[in-house]
Amino acid sequence: MTTSHYEPNDHPDLQSLDEHIGRQFEDVLAAEQYAARISAQRRMTLRDRLVRAEDLTCDVAIQTTTGTITGPLSAVGADHVLVGGRSVIAIAHIVCFEQTG
Amino acid sequence: MRPMVATVVTARPWEAAFVQAATAGARVRLVARIGDAPQLARLIGRFDVLVVGAETAWLEPWIPGALRRLGHSSIGVHADGDTVGARLVDDACLRFDEDTPPEMLIAGAVSLGQSRTCNSERSTTVPQTQR
């Protein structure tokens, strides 16, 4: 007799039912987690990604409307980022950024 | 030193609250929100503490212990009264129920990060009275 996960009395006649319920439960958990992952990505903002890059202590290449600035991402403010300890860039002016190291 | 923390993405509100608190403050560095087991395997060595919920579909009871042997600490989060879930995270260094305020989880991650890894053979459940 196998140890039941969902049928508390561990009755042998209910083993297949227990396995079926177990599989369904795992499927629901997996679908729930997949949805949560996609949902988290869809809610993510440019600033969230910059904060993540700062936490990873990444070097970045930030492209703005006037050019590209590269260097370590020193800090992320409420509306700007600091690159290389000296270049302050408004987040609203960032066209794209790339983690380079 | 700010410990590098990774979470496993879940639909439960505790994880979103933890992420929000971690990014709003600066006590930990949130380096990843892990989606699946292969991603966790790829990130081995790139975080100090993993915060994982018992509702994670691919979580197996041996994973927290294996992470510990690889030098990573883990925090297990499970629903209050969920005995099956609690068993899944039994080997985590710290265990909390999912109603725990995110600041407490962050404090746990900081303490584990400072000690680098938990050396105890058994995990510790933080009792309600200590919160």
PDB file of C-alpha atoms in Angstrom:
ATOM      1  CA  MET A   1       0.000   0.000   0.000  1.00  0.00           C
ATOM      2  CA  THR A   2       1.358   3.403  -0.936  1.00  0.00           C
ATOM      3  CA  THR A   3       1.156   6.380   1.341  1.00  0.00           C
ATOM      4  CA  SER A   4      -1.771   8.519   0.381  1.00  0.00           C
ATOM      5  CA  HIS A   5      -1.453  12.263  -0.029  1.00  0.00           C
ATOM      6  CA  TYR A   6      -5.077  13.238  -0.281  1.00  0.00           C
ATOM      7  CA  GLU A   7      -7.095  10.293   1.021  1.00  0.00           C
ATOM      8  CA  PRO A   8      -6.518  10.396   4.759  1.00  0.00           C
ATOM      9  CA  ASN A   9      -7.541   6.786   5.514  1.00  0.00           C
ATOM     10  CA  ASP A  10      -5.167   5.307   2.925  1.00  0.00           C
ATOM     11  CA  HIS A  11      -7.820   2.838   1.808  1.00  0.00           C
ATOM     12  CA  PRO A  12      -6.511   0.558  -1.017  1.00  0.00           C
ATOM     13  CA  ASP A  13      -9.778   0.814  -2.993  1.00  0.00           C
ATOM     14  CA  LEU A  14      -9.372   4.569  -3.147  1.00  0.00           C
ATOM     15  CA  GLN A  15      -5.764   4.547  -4.326  1.00  0.00           C
ATOM     16  CA  SER A  16      -6.577   5.274  -7.989  1.00  0.00           C
ATOM     17  CA  LEU A  17      -8.959   8.047  -6.965  1.00  0.00           C
ATOM     18  CA  ASP A  18      -6.245   9.460  -4.732  1.00  0.00           C
ATOM     19  CA  GLU A  19      -3.762   9.429  -7.624  1.00  0.00           C
ATOM     20  CA  HIS A  20      -6.314  11.070  -9.929  1.00  0.00           C
ATOM     21  CA  ILE A  21      -7.005  13.834  -7.407  1.00  0.00           C
ATOM     22  CA  GLY A  22      -3.282  14.253  -6.852  1.00  0.00           C
ATOM     23  CA  ARG A  23      -2.632  14.675 -10.595  1.00  0.00           C
ATOM     24  CA  GLN A  24      -5.469  17.173 -10.922  1.00  0.00           C
ATOM     25  CA  PHE A  25      -4.141  19.135  -7.969  1.00  0.00           C
ATOM     26  CA  GLU A  26      -0.633  19.254  -9.448  1.00  0.00           C
ATOM     27  CA  ASP A  27      -2.067  20.396 -12.812  1.00  0.00           C
ATOM     28  CA  VAL A  28      -4.009  23.190 -11.138  1.00  0.00           C
ATOM     29  CA  LEU A  29      -0.916  24.307  -9.230  1.00  0.00           C
ATOM     30  CA  ALA A  30       1.170  24.306 -12.414  1.00  0.00           C
ATOM     31  CA  ALA A  31      -1.457  26.297 -14.349  1.00  0.00           C
ATOM     32  CA  GLU A  32      -1.787  28.741 -11.477  1.00  0.00           C
ATOM     33  CA  GLN A  33       1.955  29.250 -11.349  1.00  0.00           C
ATOM     34  CA  TYR A  34       2.243  29.695 -15.112  1.00  0.00           C
ATOM     35  CA  ALA A  35      -0.497  32.346 -15.006  1.00  0.00           C
ATOM     36  CA  ALA A  36       1.232  34.092 -12.107  1.00  0.00           C
ATOM     37  CA  ARG A  37       4.506  34.173 -14.051  1.00  0.00           C
ATOM     38  CA  ILE A  38       2.909  35.705 -17.150  1.00  0.00           C
ATOM     39  CA  SER A  39       0.904  38.115 -15.028  1.00  0.00           C
ATOM     40  CA  ALA A  40       4.042  39.276 -13.196  1.00  0.00           C
ATOM     41  CA  GLN A  41       5.787  39.913 -16.526  1.00  0.00           C
ATOM     42  CA  ARG A  42       2.822  41.879 -17.853  1.00  0.00           C
ATOM     43  CA  ARG A  43       2.712  44.135 -14.792  1.00  0.00           C
ATOM     44  CA  MET A  44       6.451  44.846 -14.897  1.00  0.00           C
ATOM     45  CA  THR A  45       7.498  48.403 -15.733  1.00  0.00           C
ATOM     46  CA  LEU A  46      10.720  49.791 -17.204  1.00  0.00           C
ATOM     47  CA  ARG A  47      11.649  51.037 -13.725  1.00  0.00           C
ATOM     48  CA  ASP A  48      11.079  47.554 -12.266  1.00  0.00           C
ATOM     49  CA  ARG A  49      13.532  46.159 -14.813  1.00  0.00           C
ATOM     50  CA  LEU A  50      16.055  48.888 -14.004  1.00  0.00           C
ATOM     51  CA  VAL A  51      15.743  48.117 -10.261  1.00  0.00           C
ATOM     52  CA  ARG A  52      16.335  44.421 -11.021  1.00  0.00           C
ATOM     53  CA  ALA A  53      19.430  45.358 -13.070  1.00  0.00           C
ATOM     54  CA  GLU A  54      20.680  47.465 -10.144  1.00  0.00           C
ATOM     55  CA  ASP A  55      20.154  44.564  -7.735  1.00  0.00           C
ATOM     56  CA  LEU A  56      22.135  42.365 -10.123  1.00  0.00           C
ATOM     57  CA  THR A  57      24.894  45.057 -10.139  1.00  0.00           C
ATOM     58  CA  CYS A  58      24.849  45.057 -13.923  1.00  0.00           C
ATOM     59  CA  ASP A  59      26.659  47.206 -16.391  1.00  0.00           C
ATOM     60  CA  VAL A  60      24.142  48.695 -18.770  1.00  0.00           C
ATOM     61  CA  ALA A  61      23.946  50.426 -22.107  1.00  0.00           C
ATOM     62  CA  ILE A  62      21.124  52.932 -21.989  1.00  0.00           C
ATOM     63  CA  GLN A  63      19.890  54.431 -25.202  1.00  0.00           C
ATOM     64  CA  THR A  64      18.164  57.791 -24.906  1.00  0.00           C
ATOM     65  CA  THR A  65      16.714  60.092 -27.503  1.00  0.00           C
ATOM     66  CA  THR A  66      20.108  61.833 -27.759  1.00  0.00           C
ATOM     67  CA  GLY A  67      22.580  58.965 -27.561  1.00  0.00           C
ATOM     68  CA  THR A  68      23.796  55.912 -25.669  1.00  0.00           C
ATOM     69  CA  ILE A  69      25.333  55.911 -22.191  1.00  0.00           C
ATOM     70  CA  THR A  70      27.163  52.863 -20.899  1.00  0.00           C
ATOM     71  CA  GLY A  71      28.523  51.938 -17.487  1.00  0.00           C
ATOM     72  CA  PRO A  72      27.569  50.394 -14.174  1.00  0.00           C
ATOM     73  CA  LEU A  73      24.039  51.158 -13.057  1.00  0.00           C
ATOM     74  CA  SER A  74      24.763  53.018  -9.808  1.00  0.00           C
ATOM     75  CA  ALA A  75      21.265  53.855  -8.620  1.00  0.00           C
ATOM     76  CA  VAL A  76      17.632  53.932  -9.623  1.00  0.00           C
ATOM     77  CA  GLY A  77      15.592  56.875  -8.408  1.00  0.00           C
ATOM     78  CA  ALA A  78      11.874  57.490  -8.608  1.00  0.00           C
ATOM     79  CA  ASP A  79      12.141  59.128 -12.027  1.00  0.00           C
ATOM     80  CA  HIS A  80      15.798  58.818 -13.041  1.00  0.00           C
ATOM     81  CA  VAL A  81      18.780  56.490 -13.075  1.00  0.00           C
ATOM     82  CA  LEU A  82      22.407  57.155 -12.268  1.00  0.00           C
ATOM     83  CA  VAL A  83      24.958  55.513 -14.553  1.00  0.00           C
ATOM     84  CA  GLY A  84      28.635  55.364 -13.684  1.00  0.00           C
ATOM     85  CA  GLY A  85      28.068  57.587 -10.662  1.00  0.00           C
ATOM     86  CA  ARG A  86      27.747  60.719 -12.751  1.00  0.00           C
ATOM     87  CA  SER A  87      25.250  60.480 -15.618  1.00  0.00           C
ATOM     88  CA  VAL A  88      21.696  61.164 -14.491  1.00  0.00           C
ATOM     89  CA  ILE A  89      19.127  60.031 -17.021  1.00  0.00           C
ATOM     90  CA  ALA A  90      15.388  60.609 -16.783  1.00  0.00           C
ATOM     91  CA  ILE A  91      13.584  57.291 -17.066  1.00  0.00           C
ATOM     92  CA  ALA A  92      11.026  58.990 -19.308  1.00  0.00           C
ATOM     93  CA  HIS A  93      13.821  59.636 -21.852  1.00  0.00           C
ATOM     94  CA  ILE A  94      15.048  56.049 -22.031  1.00  0.00           C
ATOM     95  CA  VAL A  95      14.316  54.434 -25.362  1.00  0.00           C
ATOM     96  CA  CYS A  96      15.805  51.054 -24.435  1.00  0.00           C
ATOM     97  CA  PHE A  97      18.439  49.552 -22.188  1.00  0.00           C
ATOM     98  CA  GLU A  98      20.537  46.462 -22.307  1.00  0.00           C
ATOM     99  CA  GLN A  99      22.439  44.602 -19.598  1.00  0.00           C
ATOM    100  CA  THR A 100      25.997  44.386 -20.839  1.00  0.00           C
ATOM    101  CA  GLY A 101      27.788  42.730 -17.945  1.00  0.00           C
TER     102      GLY A 101
ATOM    103  CA  MET B   1      26.205  43.218   2.826  1.00  0.00           C
ATOM    104  CA  ARG B   2      22.809  42.914   1.175  1.00  0.00           C
ATOM    105  CA  PRO B   3      22.005  39.294   0.484  1.00  0.00           C
ATOM    106  CA  MET B   4      20.958  38.255  -3.001  1.00  0.00           C
ATOM    107  CA  VAL B   5      17.459  36.852  -2.794  1.00  0.00           C
ATOM    108  CA  ALA B   6      15.436  34.954  -5.378  1.00  0.00           C
ATOM    109  CA  THR B   7      11.774  34.061  -5.109  1.00  0.00           C
ATOM    110  CA  VAL B   8       9.681  31.508  -6.915  1.00  0.00           C
ATOM    111  CA  VAL B   9       6.800  33.271  -8.662  1.00  0.00           C
ATOM    112  CA  THR B  10       3.432  32.207  -7.360  1.00  0.00           C
ATOM    113  CA  ALA B  11      -0.160  33.363  -7.590  1.00  0.00           C
ATOM    114  CA  ARG B  12      -0.363  33.700  -3.819  1.00  0.00           C
ATOM    115  CA  PRO B  13      -0.365  37.293  -2.550  1.00  0.00           C
ATOM    116  CA  TRP B  14       2.545  36.768  -0.153  1.00  0.00           C
ATOM    117  CA  GLU B  15       5.057  36.571  -3.021  1.00  0.00           C
ATOM    118  CA  ALA B  16       3.898  39.787  -4.717  1.00  0.00           C
ATOM    119  CA  ALA B  17       3.936  41.534  -1.324  1.00  0.00           C
ATOM    120  CA  PHE B  18       7.445  40.234  -0.660  1.00  0.00           C
ATOM    121  CA  VAL B  19       8.692  41.465  -4.054  1.00  0.00           C
ATOM    122  CA  GLN B  20       7.118  44.857  -3.526  1.00  0.00           C
ATOM    123  CA  ALA B  21       8.653  45.223  -0.061  1.00  0.00           C
ATOM    124  CA  ALA B  22      12.058  43.973  -1.243  1.00  0.00           C
ATOM    125  CA  THR B  23      12.252  46.399  -4.163  1.00  0.00           C
ATOM    126  CA  ALA B  24      10.858  49.348  -2.199  1.00  0.00           C
ATOM    127  CA  GLY B  25      13.437  48.852   0.553  1.00  0.00           C
ATOM    128  CA  ALA B  26      17.105  48.071   0.197  1.00  0.00           C
ATOM    129  CA  ARG B  27      17.760  45.385   2.789  1.00  0.00           C
ATOM    130  CA  VAL B  28      18.029  42.651   0.169  1.00  0.00           C
ATOM    131  CA  ARG B  29      18.875  42.501  -3.514  1.00  0.00           C
ATOM    132  CA  LEU B  30      16.070  40.795  -5.400  1.00  0.00           C
ATOM    133  CA  VAL B  31      17.962  39.144  -8.225  1.00  0.00           C
ATOM    134  CA  ALA B  32      15.337  36.840  -9.723  1.00  0.00           C
ATOM    135  CA  ARG B  33      11.753  35.698  -9.698  1.00  0.00           C
ATOM    136  CA  ILE B  34      12.083  32.100 -10.717  1.00  0.00           C
ATOM    137  CA  GLY B  35       9.436  30.502 -12.891  1.00  0.00           C
ATOM    138  CA  ASP B  36      10.443  26.877 -13.235  1.00  0.00           C
ATOM    139  CA  ALA B  37      12.896  24.259 -12.043  1.00  0.00           C
ATOM    140  CA  PRO B  38      15.332  24.595 -15.006  1.00  0.00           C
ATOM    141  CA  GLN B  39      15.602  28.320 -14.279  1.00  0.00           C
ATOM    142  CA  LEU B  40      16.378  27.526 -10.635  1.00  0.00           C
ATOM    143  CA  ALA B  41      19.110  25.132 -11.779  1.00  0.00           C
ATOM    144  CA  ARG B  42      20.592  27.826 -14.044  1.00  0.00           C
ATOM    145  CA  LEU B  43      20.707  30.320 -11.171  1.00  0.00           C
ATOM    146  CA  ILE B  44      22.571  28.076  -8.727  1.00  0.00           C
ATOM    147  CA  GLY B  45      25.453  30.115  -7.329  1.00  0.00           C
ATOM    148  CA  ARG B  46      23.852  33.453  -8.189  1.00  0.00           C
ATOM    149  CA  PHE B  47      21.707  33.991  -5.103  1.00  0.00           C
ATOM    150  CA  ASP B  48      22.136  33.583  -1.362  1.00  0.00           C
ATOM    151  CA  VAL B  49      18.588  32.883  -0.250  1.00  0.00           C
ATOM    152  CA  LEU B  50      15.643  31.320  -2.069  1.00  0.00           C
ATOM    153  CA  VAL B  51      12.141  32.144  -0.870  1.00  0.00           C
ATOM    154  CA  VAL B  52       9.778  29.431  -2.049  1.00  0.00           C
ATOM    155  CA  GLY B  53       6.123  28.685  -1.380  1.00  0.00           C
ATOM    156  CA  ALA B  54       4.808  25.197  -0.730  1.00  0.00           C
ATOM    157  CA  GLU B  55       2.229  25.818  -3.478  1.00  0.00           C
ATOM    158  CA  THR B  56       5.012  25.641  -6.087  1.00  0.00           C
ATOM    159  CA  ALA B  57       3.956  22.879  -8.473  1.00  0.00           C
ATOM    160  CA  TRP B  58       7.472  21.501  -9.073  1.00  0.00           C
ATOM    161  CA  LEU B  59       8.732  21.797  -5.498  1.00  0.00           C
ATOM    162  CA  GLU B  60       9.926  18.493  -4.067  1.00  0.00           C
ATOM    163  CA  PRO B  61      10.769  17.974  -0.382  1.00  0.00           C
ATOM    164  CA  TRP B  62      14.444  17.280  -1.178  1.00  0.00           C
ATOM    165  CA  ILE B  63      15.045  20.598  -2.974  1.00  0.00           C
ATOM    166  CA  PRO B  64      15.619  22.825   0.117  1.00  0.00           C
ATOM    167  CA  GLY B  65      18.099  20.274   1.503  1.00  0.00           C
ATOM    168  CA  ALA B  66      19.900  20.037  -1.835  1.00  0.00           C
ATOM    169  CA  LEU B  67      20.138  23.829  -2.003  1.00  0.00           C
ATOM    170  CA  ARG B  68      21.623  23.853   1.496  1.00  0.00           C
ATOM    171  CA  ARG B  69      24.299  21.387   0.454  1.00  0.00           C
ATOM    172  CA  LEU B  70      25.103  23.689  -2.481  1.00  0.00           C
ATOM    173  CA  GLY B  71      25.585  26.590  -0.079  1.00  0.00           C
ATOM    174  CA  HIS B  72      22.213  28.282  -0.516  1.00  0.00           C
ATOM    175  CA  SER B  73      19.754  29.049   2.229  1.00  0.00           C
ATOM    176  CA  SER B  74      16.041  28.754   1.714  1.00  0.00           C
ATOM    177  CA  ILE B  75      12.895  30.082   3.307  1.00  0.00           C
ATOM    178  CA  GLY B  76       9.741  28.017   2.982  1.00  0.00           C
ATOM    179  CA  VAL B  77       6.319  29.622   3.049  1.00  0.00           C
ATOM    180  CA  HIS B  78       3.164  27.584   3.500  1.00  0.00           C
ATOM    181  CA  ALA B  79      -0.464  28.167   4.332  1.00  0.00           C
ATOM    182  CA  ASP B  80      -1.347  27.998   8.001  1.00  0.00           C
ATOM    183  CA  GLY B  81      -2.598  24.498   8.777  1.00  0.00           C
ATOM    184  CA  ASP B  82      -1.423  23.029   5.440  1.00  0.00           C
ATOM    185  CA  THR B  83       0.413  19.954   6.722  1.00  0.00           C
ATOM    186  CA  VAL B  84       1.215  18.617   3.236  1.00  0.00           C
ATOM    187  CA  GLY B  85       2.687  21.999   2.272  1.00  0.00           C
ATOM    188  CA  ALA B  86       4.618  22.249   5.530  1.00  0.00           C
ATOM    189  CA  ARG B  87       6.214  18.866   4.823  1.00  0.00           C
ATOM    190  CA  LEU B  88       7.346  20.099   1.386  1.00  0.00           C
ATOM    191  CA  VAL B  89       9.359  22.906   2.978  1.00  0.00           C
ATOM    192  CA  ASP B  90      10.382  20.965   6.062  1.00  0.00           C
ATOM    193  CA  ASP B  91      14.074  21.129   5.113  1.00  0.00           C
ATOM    194  CA  ALA B  92      14.092  24.882   4.491  1.00  0.00           C
ATOM    195  CA  CYS B  93      16.258  26.886   6.888  1.00  0.00           C
ATOM    196  CA  LEU B  94      13.287  28.977   7.997  1.00  0.00           C
ATOM    197  CA  ARG B  95       9.585  28.368   7.607  1.00  0.00           C
ATOM    198  CA  PHE B  96       6.836  30.954   7.773  1.00  0.00           C
ATOM    199  CA  ASP B  97       3.136  30.818   7.208  1.00  0.00           C
ATOM    200  CA  GLU B  98       1.901  32.853   4.272  1.00  0.00           C
ATOM    201  CA  ASP B  99       0.190  35.469   6.444  1.00  0.00           C
ATOM    202  CA  THR B 100       3.567  36.584   7.791  1.00  0.00           C
ATOM    203  CA  PRO B 101       4.265  40.264   6.986  1.00  0.00           C
ATOM    204  CA  PRO B 102       6.817  40.597   4.142  1.00  0.00           C
ATOM    205  CA  GLU B 103       9.146  42.557   6.414  1.00  0.00           C
ATOM    206  CA  MET B 104       9.521  39.441   8.565  1.00  0.00           C
ATOM    207  CA  LEU B 105      10.445  37.367   5.519  1.00  0.00           C
ATOM    208  CA  ILE B 106      12.980  40.011   4.536  1.00  0.00           C
ATOM    209  CA  ALA B 107      14.418  39.996   8.065  1.00  0.00           C
ATOM    210  CA  GLY B 108      14.732  36.211   7.816  1.00  0.00           C
ATOM    211  CA  ALA B 109      16.480  36.500   4.454  1.00  0.00           C
ATOM    212  CA  VAL B 110      18.883  39.103   5.855  1.00  0.00           C
ATOM    213  CA  SER B 111      19.768  36.917   8.829  1.00  0.00           C
ATOM    214  CA  LEU B 112      20.310  33.881   6.597  1.00  0.00           C
ATOM    215  CA  GLY B 113      22.324  35.965   4.148  1.00  0.00           C
ATOM    216  CA  GLN B 114      24.606  37.196   6.910  1.00  0.00           C
ATOM    217  CA  SER B 115      25.305  33.655   8.074  1.00  0.00           C
ATOM    218  CA  ARG B 116      25.696  32.672   4.375  1.00  0.00           C
ATOM    219  CA  THR B 117      23.899  29.387   4.906  1.00  0.00           C
ATOM    220  CA  CYS B 118      22.013  27.622   7.630  1.00  0.00           C
ATOM    221  CA  ASN B 119      24.027  24.887   9.220  1.00  0.00           C
ATOM    222  CA  SER B 120      21.290  23.332  11.272  1.00  0.00           C
ATOM    223  CA  GLU B 121      20.133  19.922  10.251  1.00  0.00           C
ATOM    224  CA  ARG B 122      16.532  20.815  10.978  1.00  0.00           C
ATOM    225  CA  SER B 123      14.642  23.830   9.827  1.00  0.00           C
ATOM    226  CA  THR B 124      13.172  26.372  12.178  1.00  0.00           C
ATOM    227  CA  THR B 125       9.555  27.425  12.153  1.00  0.00           C
ATOM    228  CA  VAL B 126       9.171  30.949  13.394  1.00  0.00           C
ATOM    229  CA  PRO B 127       6.442  30.812  16.017  1.00  0.00           C
ATOM    230  CA  GLN B 128       3.623  33.326  16.015  1.00  0.00           C
ATOM    231  CA  THR B 129       4.816  34.822  19.316  1.00  0.00           C
ATOM    232  CA  GLN B 130       8.147  35.910  17.795  1.00  0.00           C
ATOM    233  CA  ARG B 131       6.551  37.841  14.956  1.00  0.00           C
TER     234      ARG B 131
END
